Coordinates of C-alpha atoms and ligand atoms in Angstrom, one line a residue:
X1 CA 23.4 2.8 11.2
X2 CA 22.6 6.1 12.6
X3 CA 19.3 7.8 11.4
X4 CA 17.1 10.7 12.3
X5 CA 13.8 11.1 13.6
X6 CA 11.6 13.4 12.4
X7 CA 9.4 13.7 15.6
X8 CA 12.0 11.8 18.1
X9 CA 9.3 12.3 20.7
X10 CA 6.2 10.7 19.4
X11 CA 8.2 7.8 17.3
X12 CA 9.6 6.6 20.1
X13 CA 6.9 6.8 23.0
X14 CA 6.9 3.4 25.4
X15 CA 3.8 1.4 25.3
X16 CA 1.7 3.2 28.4
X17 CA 2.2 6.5 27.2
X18 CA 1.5 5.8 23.7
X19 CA -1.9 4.3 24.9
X20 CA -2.7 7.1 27.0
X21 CA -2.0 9.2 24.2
X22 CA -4.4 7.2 22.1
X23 CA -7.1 7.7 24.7
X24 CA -6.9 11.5 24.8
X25 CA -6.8 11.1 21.0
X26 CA -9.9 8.9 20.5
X27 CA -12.0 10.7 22.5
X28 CA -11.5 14.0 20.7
X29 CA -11.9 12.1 17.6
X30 CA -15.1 10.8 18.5
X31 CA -16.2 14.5 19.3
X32 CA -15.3 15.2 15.9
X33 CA -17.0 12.6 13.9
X34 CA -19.9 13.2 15.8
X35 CA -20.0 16.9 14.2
X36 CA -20.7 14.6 10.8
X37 CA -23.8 13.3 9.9
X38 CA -22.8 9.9 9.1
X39 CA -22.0 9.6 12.5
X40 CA -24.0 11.6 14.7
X41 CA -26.6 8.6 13.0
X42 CA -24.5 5.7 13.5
X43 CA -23.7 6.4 16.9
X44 CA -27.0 7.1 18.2
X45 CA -27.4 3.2 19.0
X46 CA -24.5 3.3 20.7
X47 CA -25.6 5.2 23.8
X48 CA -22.1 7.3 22.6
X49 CA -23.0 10.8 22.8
X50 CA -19.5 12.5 23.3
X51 CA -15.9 11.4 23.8
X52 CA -16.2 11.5 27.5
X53 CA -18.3 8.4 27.2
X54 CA -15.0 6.6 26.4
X55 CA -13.3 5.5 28.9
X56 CA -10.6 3.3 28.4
X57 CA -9.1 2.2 24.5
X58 CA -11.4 -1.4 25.0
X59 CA -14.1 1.4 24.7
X60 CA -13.5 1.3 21.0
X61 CA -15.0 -2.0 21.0
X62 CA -18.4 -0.6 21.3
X63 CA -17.9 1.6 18.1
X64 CA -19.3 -0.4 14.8
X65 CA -17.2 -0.6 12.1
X66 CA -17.0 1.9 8.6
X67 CA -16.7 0.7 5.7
X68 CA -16.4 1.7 1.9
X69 CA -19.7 1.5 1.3
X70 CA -20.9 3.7 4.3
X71 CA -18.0 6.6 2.5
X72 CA -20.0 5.6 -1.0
X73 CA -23.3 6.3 0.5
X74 CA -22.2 8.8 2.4
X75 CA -21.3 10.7 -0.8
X76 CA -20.7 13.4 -1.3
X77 CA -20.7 15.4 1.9
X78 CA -22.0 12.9 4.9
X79 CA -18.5 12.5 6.3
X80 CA -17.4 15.9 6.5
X81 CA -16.9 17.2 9.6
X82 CA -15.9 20.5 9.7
X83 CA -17.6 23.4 7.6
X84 CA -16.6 24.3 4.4
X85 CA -14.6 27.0 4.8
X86 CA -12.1 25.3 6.8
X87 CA -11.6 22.8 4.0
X88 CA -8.6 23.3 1.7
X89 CA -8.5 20.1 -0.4
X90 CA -9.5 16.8 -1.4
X91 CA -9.1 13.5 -2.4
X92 CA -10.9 10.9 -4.1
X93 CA -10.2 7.4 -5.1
X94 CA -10.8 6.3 -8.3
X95 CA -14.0 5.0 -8.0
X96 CA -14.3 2.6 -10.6
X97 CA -17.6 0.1 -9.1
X98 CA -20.0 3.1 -8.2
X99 CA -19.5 6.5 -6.9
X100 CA -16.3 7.1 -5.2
X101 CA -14.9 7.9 -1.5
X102 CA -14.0 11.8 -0.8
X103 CA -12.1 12.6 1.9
X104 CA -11.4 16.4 3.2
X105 CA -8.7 18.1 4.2
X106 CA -8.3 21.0 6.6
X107 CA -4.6 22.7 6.8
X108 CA -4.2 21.2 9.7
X109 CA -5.2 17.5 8.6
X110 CA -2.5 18.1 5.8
X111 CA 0.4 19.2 8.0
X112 CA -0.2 16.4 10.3
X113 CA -0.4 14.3 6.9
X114 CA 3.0 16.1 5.4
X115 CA 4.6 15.1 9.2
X116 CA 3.7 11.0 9.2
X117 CA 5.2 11.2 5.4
X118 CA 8.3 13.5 6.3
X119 CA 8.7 10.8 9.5
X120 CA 8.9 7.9 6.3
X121 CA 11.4 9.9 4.8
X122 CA 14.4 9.9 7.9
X123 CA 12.7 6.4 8.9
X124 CA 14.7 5.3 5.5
X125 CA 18.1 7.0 5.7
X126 CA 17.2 9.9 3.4
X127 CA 17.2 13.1 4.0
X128 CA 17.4 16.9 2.8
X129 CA 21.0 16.1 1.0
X130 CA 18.7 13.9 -1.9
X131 CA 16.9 14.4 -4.8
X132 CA 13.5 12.5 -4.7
X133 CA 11.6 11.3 -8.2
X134 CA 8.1 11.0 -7.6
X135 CA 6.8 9.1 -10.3
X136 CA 3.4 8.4 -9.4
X137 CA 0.0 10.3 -10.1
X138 CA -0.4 13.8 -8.3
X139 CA -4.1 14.6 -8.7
X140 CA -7.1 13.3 -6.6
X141 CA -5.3 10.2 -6.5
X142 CA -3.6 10.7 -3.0
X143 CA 0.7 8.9 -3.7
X144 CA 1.5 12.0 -5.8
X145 CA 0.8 14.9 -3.7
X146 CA 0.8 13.3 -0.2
X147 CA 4.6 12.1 -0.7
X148 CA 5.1 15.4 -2.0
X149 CA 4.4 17.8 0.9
X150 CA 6.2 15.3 3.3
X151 CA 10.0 14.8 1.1
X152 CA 9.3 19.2 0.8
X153 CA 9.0 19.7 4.4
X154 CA 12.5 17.2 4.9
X155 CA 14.2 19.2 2.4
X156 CA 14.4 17.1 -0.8
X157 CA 14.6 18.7 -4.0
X158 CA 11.8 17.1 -5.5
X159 CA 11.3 16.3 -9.0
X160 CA 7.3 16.4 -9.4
X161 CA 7.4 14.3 -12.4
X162 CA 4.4 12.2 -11.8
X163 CA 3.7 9.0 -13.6
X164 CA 4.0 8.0 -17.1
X165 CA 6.6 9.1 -20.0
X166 CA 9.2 6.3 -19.0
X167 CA 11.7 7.9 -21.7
X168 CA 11.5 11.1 -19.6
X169 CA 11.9 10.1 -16.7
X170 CA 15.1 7.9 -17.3
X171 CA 16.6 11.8 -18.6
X172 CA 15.2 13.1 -15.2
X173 CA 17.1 10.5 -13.2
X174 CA 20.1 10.9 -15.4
X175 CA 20.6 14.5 -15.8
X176 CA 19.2 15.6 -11.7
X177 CA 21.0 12.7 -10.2
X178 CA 18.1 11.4 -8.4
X179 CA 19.3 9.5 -5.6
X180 CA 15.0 8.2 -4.4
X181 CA 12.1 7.3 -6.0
X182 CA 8.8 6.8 -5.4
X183 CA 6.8 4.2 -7.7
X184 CA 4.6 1.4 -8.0
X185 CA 6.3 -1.7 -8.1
X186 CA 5.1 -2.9 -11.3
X187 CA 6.0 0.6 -13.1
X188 CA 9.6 0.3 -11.3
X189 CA 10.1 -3.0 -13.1
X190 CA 8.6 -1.4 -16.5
X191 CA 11.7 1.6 -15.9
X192 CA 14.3 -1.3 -15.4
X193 CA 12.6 -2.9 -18.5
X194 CA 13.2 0.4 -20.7
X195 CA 16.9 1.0 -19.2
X196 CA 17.8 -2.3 -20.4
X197 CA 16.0 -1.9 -24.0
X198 CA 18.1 1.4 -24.2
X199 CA 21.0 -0.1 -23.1
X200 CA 21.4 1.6 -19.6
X201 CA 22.9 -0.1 -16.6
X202 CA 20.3 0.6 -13.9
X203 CA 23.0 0.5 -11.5
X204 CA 25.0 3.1 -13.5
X205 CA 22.5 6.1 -12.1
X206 CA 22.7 7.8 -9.0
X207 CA 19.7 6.0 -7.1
X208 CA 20.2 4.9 -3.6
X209 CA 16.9 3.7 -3.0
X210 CA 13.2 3.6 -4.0
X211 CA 10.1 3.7 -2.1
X212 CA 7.2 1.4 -3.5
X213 CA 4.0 0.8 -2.7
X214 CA 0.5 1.1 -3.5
X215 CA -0.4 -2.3 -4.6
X216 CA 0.9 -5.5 -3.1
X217 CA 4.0 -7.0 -3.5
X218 CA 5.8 -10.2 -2.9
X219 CA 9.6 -10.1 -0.8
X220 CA 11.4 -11.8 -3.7
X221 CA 9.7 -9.0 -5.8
X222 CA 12.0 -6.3 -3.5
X223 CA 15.2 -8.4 -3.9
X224 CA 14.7 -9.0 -7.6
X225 CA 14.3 -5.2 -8.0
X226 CA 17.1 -4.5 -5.1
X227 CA 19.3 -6.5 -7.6
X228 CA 18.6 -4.5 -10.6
X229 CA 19.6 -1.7 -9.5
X230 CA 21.8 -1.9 -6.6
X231 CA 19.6 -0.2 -3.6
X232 CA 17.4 -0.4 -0.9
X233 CA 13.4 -0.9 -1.5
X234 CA 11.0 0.5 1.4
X235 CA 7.6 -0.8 1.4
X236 CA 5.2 2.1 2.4
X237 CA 1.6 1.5 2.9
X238 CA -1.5 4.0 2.1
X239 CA -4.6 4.3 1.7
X240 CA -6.6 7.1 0.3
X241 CA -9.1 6.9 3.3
X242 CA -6.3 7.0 5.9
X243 CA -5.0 9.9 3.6
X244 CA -2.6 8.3 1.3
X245 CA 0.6 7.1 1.8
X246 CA 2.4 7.7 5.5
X247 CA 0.6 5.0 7.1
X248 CA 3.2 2.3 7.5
X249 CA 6.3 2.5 6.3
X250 CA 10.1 0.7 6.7
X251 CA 13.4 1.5 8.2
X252 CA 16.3 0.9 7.6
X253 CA 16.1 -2.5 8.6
X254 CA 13.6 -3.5 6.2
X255 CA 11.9 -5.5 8.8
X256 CA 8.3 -5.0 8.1
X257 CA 6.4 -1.7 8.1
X258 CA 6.1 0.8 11.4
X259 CA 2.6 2.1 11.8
X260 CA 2.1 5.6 13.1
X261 CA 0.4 4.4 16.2
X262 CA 0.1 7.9 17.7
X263 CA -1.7 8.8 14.9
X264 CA -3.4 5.5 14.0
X265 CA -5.0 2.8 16.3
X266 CA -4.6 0.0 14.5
X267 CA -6.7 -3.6 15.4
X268 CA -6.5 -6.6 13.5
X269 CA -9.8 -8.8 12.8
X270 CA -10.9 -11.7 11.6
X271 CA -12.6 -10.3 8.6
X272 CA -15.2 -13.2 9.1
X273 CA -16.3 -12.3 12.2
X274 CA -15.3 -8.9 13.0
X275 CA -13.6 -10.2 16.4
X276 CA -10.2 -8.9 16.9
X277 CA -7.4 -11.3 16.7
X278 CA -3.8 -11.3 18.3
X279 CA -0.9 -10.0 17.6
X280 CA 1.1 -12.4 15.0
X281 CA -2.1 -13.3 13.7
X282 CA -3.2 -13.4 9.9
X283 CA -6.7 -10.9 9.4
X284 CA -7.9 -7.3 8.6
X285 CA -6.6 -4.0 9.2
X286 CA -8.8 -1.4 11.1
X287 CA -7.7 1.6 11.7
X288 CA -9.2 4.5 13.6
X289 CA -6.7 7.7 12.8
X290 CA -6.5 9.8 16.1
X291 CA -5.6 13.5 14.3
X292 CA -8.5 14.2 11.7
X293 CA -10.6 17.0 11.3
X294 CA -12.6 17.2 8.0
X295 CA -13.0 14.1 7.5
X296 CA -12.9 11.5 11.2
X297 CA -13.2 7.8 10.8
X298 CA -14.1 5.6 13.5
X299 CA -12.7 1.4 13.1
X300 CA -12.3 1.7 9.3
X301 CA -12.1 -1.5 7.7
X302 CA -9.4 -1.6 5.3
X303 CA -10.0 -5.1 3.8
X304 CA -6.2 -5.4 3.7
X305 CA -4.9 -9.1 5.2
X306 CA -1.4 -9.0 7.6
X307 CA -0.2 -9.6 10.7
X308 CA 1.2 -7.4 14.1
X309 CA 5.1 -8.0 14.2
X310 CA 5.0 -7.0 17.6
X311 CA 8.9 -7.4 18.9
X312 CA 10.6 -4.1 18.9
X313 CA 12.5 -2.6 16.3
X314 CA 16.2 -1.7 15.7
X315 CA 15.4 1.4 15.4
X316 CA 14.2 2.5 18.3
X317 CA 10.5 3.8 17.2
X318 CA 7.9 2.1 19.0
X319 CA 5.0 1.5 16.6
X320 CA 4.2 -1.7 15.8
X321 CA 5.6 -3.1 12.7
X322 CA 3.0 -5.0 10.3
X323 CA 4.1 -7.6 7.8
X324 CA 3.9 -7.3 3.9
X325 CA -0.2 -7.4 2.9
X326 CA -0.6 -10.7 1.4
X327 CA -3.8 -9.2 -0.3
X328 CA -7.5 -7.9 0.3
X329 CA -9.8 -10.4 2.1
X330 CA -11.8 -8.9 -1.2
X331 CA -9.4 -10.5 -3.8
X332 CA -9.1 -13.8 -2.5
X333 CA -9.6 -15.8 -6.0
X334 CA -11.9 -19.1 -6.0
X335 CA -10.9 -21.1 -8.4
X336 CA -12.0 -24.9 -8.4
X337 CA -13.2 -24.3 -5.4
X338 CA -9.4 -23.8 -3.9
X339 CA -8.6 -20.3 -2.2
X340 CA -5.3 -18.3 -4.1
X341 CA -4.2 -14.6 -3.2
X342 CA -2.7 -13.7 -6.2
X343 CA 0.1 -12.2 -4.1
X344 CA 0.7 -16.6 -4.0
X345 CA 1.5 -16.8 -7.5
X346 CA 3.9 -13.8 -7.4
X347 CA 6.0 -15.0 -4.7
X348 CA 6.7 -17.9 -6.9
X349 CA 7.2 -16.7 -10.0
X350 CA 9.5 -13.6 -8.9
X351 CA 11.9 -16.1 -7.5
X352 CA 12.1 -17.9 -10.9
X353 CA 15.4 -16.2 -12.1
X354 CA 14.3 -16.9 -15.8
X355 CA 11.0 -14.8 -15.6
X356 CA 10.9 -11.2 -16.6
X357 CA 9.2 -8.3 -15.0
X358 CA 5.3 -8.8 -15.5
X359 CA 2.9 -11.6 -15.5
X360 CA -1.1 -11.7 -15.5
X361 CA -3.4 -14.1 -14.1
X362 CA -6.4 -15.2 -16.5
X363 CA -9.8 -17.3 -15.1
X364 CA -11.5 -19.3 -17.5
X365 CA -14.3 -21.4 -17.8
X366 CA -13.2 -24.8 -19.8
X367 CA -16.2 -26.8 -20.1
X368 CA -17.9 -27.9 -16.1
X369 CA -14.0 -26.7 -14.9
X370 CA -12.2 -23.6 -13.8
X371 CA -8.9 -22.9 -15.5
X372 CA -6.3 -20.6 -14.3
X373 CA -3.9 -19.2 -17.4
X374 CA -0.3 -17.5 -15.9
X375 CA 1.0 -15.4 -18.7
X376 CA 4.6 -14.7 -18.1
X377 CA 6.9 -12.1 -19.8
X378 CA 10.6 -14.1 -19.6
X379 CA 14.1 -12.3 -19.9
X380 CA 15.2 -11.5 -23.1
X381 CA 18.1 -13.6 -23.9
X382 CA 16.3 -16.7 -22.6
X383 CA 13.5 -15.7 -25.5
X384 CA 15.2 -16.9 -28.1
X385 CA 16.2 -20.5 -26.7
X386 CA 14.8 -23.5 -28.1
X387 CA 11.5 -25.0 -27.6
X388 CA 12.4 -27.6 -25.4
X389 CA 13.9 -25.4 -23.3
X390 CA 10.7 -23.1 -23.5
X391 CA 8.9 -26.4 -22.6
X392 CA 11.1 -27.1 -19.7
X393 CA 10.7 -23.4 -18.3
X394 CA 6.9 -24.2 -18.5
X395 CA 6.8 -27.2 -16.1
X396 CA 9.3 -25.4 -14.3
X397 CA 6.7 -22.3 -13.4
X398 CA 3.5 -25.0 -13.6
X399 CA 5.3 -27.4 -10.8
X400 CA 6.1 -24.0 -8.7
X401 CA 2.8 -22.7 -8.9
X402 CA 1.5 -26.3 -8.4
X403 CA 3.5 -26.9 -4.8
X404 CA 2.6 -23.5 -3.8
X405 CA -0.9 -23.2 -4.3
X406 CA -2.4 -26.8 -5.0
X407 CA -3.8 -25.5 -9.1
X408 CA -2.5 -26.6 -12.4
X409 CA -2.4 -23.5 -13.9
X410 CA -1.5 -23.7 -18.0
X411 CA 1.3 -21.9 -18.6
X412 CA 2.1 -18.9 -21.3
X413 CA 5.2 -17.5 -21.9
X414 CA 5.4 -14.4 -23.7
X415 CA 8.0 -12.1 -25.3
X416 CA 9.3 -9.2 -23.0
X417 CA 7.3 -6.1 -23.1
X418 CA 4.3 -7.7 -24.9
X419 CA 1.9 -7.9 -21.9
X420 CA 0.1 -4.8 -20.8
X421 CA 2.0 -2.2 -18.7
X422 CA 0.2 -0.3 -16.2
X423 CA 1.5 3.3 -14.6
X424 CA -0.3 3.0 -11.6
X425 CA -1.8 0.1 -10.0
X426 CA -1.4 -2.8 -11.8
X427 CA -4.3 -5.4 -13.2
X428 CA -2.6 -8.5 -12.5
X429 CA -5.6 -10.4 -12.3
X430 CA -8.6 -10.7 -15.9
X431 CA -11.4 -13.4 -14.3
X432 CA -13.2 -14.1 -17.5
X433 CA -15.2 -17.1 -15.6
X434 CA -18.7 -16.8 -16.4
X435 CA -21.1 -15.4 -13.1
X436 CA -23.6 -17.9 -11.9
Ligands
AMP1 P1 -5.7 3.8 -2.7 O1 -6.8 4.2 -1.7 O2 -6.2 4.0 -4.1 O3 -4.5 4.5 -2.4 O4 -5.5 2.3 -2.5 C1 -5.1 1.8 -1.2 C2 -4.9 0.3 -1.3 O5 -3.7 0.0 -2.0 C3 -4.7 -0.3 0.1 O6 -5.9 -0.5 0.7 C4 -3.9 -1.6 -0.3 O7 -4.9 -2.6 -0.8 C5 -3.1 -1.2 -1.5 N1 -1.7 -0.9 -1.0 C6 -1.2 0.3 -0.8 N2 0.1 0.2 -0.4 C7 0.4 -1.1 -0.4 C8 1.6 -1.9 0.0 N3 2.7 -1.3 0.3 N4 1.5 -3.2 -0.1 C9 0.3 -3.8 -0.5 N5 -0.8 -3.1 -0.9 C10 -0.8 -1.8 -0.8
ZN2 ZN1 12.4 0.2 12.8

């Protein structure tokens, strides 16, 4: 499988170089966010005063961690590190609990950004001969317009067509041939579910391969949708305060995602402790991107649980590879006392060939107890069977669940399409347990 590189030079740099490239990096970066006030404060106690005072990448070490919360409070301008006139866009998330996180652009920030996207796009096999559906939200929301600059600057013909309007968008794939697409997992399963209601082969269109991301997924939840419609899934990772999406991303070989480490220094901590862990060990992302202007972050924790897969790649680009996030060390779910990720319960229900293509996780109080309720859409055809088949399918997902994760969850099966569909991230999880 031959495939091109979008910036041969810097996605393939051996291991010394790459670190001294990080070291030039970080210093200038630490110059930079020391032009913001967030962190010409925070680094005061650090004895920190410019980038020369770092001298080797364990330097980093000495650097306290950002978090969320320090971007909250740091609202709206604290972070910026450049003046205004230099800015040219932002980006907020959606800032649901409290204010939200801005980050600033300058042009440069969003060329580099358009470049770590563009180096996705050849990282999958695609290239300026396809035609790329981007159905996810352009706006302040970051997947829309970040994937956008980076397919423009391969050569895709793009089709902006954002999230939402599933009948549309099946006409746009049909009548534009689009051969990639760009979607949440849980809306990509909500397309197949509309093909099928219109009586569409999926694998009758032109599409070669879809790039999903933006909320966790399970690996039987790739091969279920792989199946569907005949292609290739990439996982791509993002976050709006690493700019979006072009943070890690698969190749061909669908072997976990590379991370841009020329533009990235990634560690991985236990999120306990804050003290850094080993590669192949389970924790939390921190980053610490090496190219910003406006907006500079030092160790940023991303709350995000995976692993280093640190043997080398296929492919022949050199940053590390991390494994699918398993979930947020801040949605862990409690429940009678025993620890789930929610990502737990998807791996085993997306492997159940008789369960549909959305499920929700309900917490309940039941008297002193804890009760977990699965609600599970099931395939169509397998709706109308009897009730003691229905019954059967019930233990079936209870005893899966059970093996997996230790609870007795109750069980609800529900008609296709009846459970709420969600364009962009999905709420797979409703905790209705009363707050002590
Ligand atoms: P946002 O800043 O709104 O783009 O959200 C970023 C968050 O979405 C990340 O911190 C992850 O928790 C989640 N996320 C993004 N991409 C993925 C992915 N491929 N797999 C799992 N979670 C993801
Ligand atoms: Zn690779």
């Amino acid at each position: 499988m031959s495939v091109d590189f979008w910036q041969n030079d810097l996605e393939t740099l051996d291991r010394q170089s790459l670190e001294a490239l990080q070291l030039e990096l970080l210093k200038s970066s630490v110059d930079q966010a020391l032009q913001a006030p967030f962190y010409k404060n925070r680094l005061k106690k650090t004895g920190i005063c410019s980038g020369q005072d770092i001298k080797s990448l364990d330097d980093l070490k000495r650097i306290p961690f950002t978090t969320k919360d320090d971007l909250r409070e740091s609202y709206p301008r604290g972070m910026l590190a450049v003046d205004q006139e230099q800015v040219v866009r932002m980006h907020a998330s959606s800032g649901t609990t409290g204010k939200p996180t801005v980050i600033y652009h300058t042009i440069k920030d969003i060329d580099v950004w358009a470049d770590l996207v563009a180096r996705c796009v050849l990282a999958s096999g695609a290239g300026k001969n396809d035609v790329f559906q981007n159905m996810i939200s352009y706006g302040l929301f970051t997947g829309g317009l970040g994937f956008h600059y980076g397919a423009e600057r391969v050569g895709m013909m793009i089709i902006p067509s954002g999230t939402g309007n599933t009948a549309r968008q099946i006409k746009l794939m049909q009548d534009f041939s689009s051969t990639v697409l760009h979607a949440t997992p849980s809306y990509m399963l909500h397309v197949n579910a509309k093909l099928i209601e219109n009586k569409i082969d999926p694998k009758s269109l032109a599409l070669k391969k879809a790039y999903l991301g933006a909320e966790p997924y399970s690996e039987n939840t790739r091969k279920k949708i792989e199946k569907m419609f005949d292609i290739d899934i990439y996982n791509s990772y993002g976050m709006s305060e690493l700019n979006g999406p072009g943070v890690g991303f698969e190749c061909v070989h669908k072997c976990g995602m590379h991370i841009w480490e020329d533009c990235y220094i990634l560690e991985v901590i236990d999120p306990d402790t804050g003290e850094n862990l080993k590669e192949g060990e389970q924790g939390e992302m921190v980053f610490t991107p090496l190219r910003r202007q406006a907006t500079p972050l030092l160790r940023y924790r991303s709350r995000d649980l995976t692993s280093i897969i640190p043997e080398p790649c296929a492919c022949g680009r050199t940053g590390r590879r991390i494994a699918r996030i398993t979930g947020r060390s801040d949605d862990m779910l409690i429940v009678s006392g025993v620890n789930v990720f929610p990502s737990q319960i998807e791996e085993v229900l997306m492997k159940i060939p008789e369960v549909g293509t959305n499920y929700q996780i309900y917490l309940e109080n039941k008297g002193a107890l804890e009760k977990m309720v699965v609600k599970v859409e099931i395939y169509s055809k397998l709706f109308e069977g009897s009730a003691a088949a229905l019954d059967k399918l019930k233990a079936k997902i209870r005893e899966e669940i059970k093996a997996q994760v230790v609870l007795n969850p109750l069980i609800e099966l529900h008609e296709p399409g009846s459970l709420p569909v969600y364009e962009l991230k999905s709420k797979r999880v409703v905790d209705n347990r009363i707050k002590l």
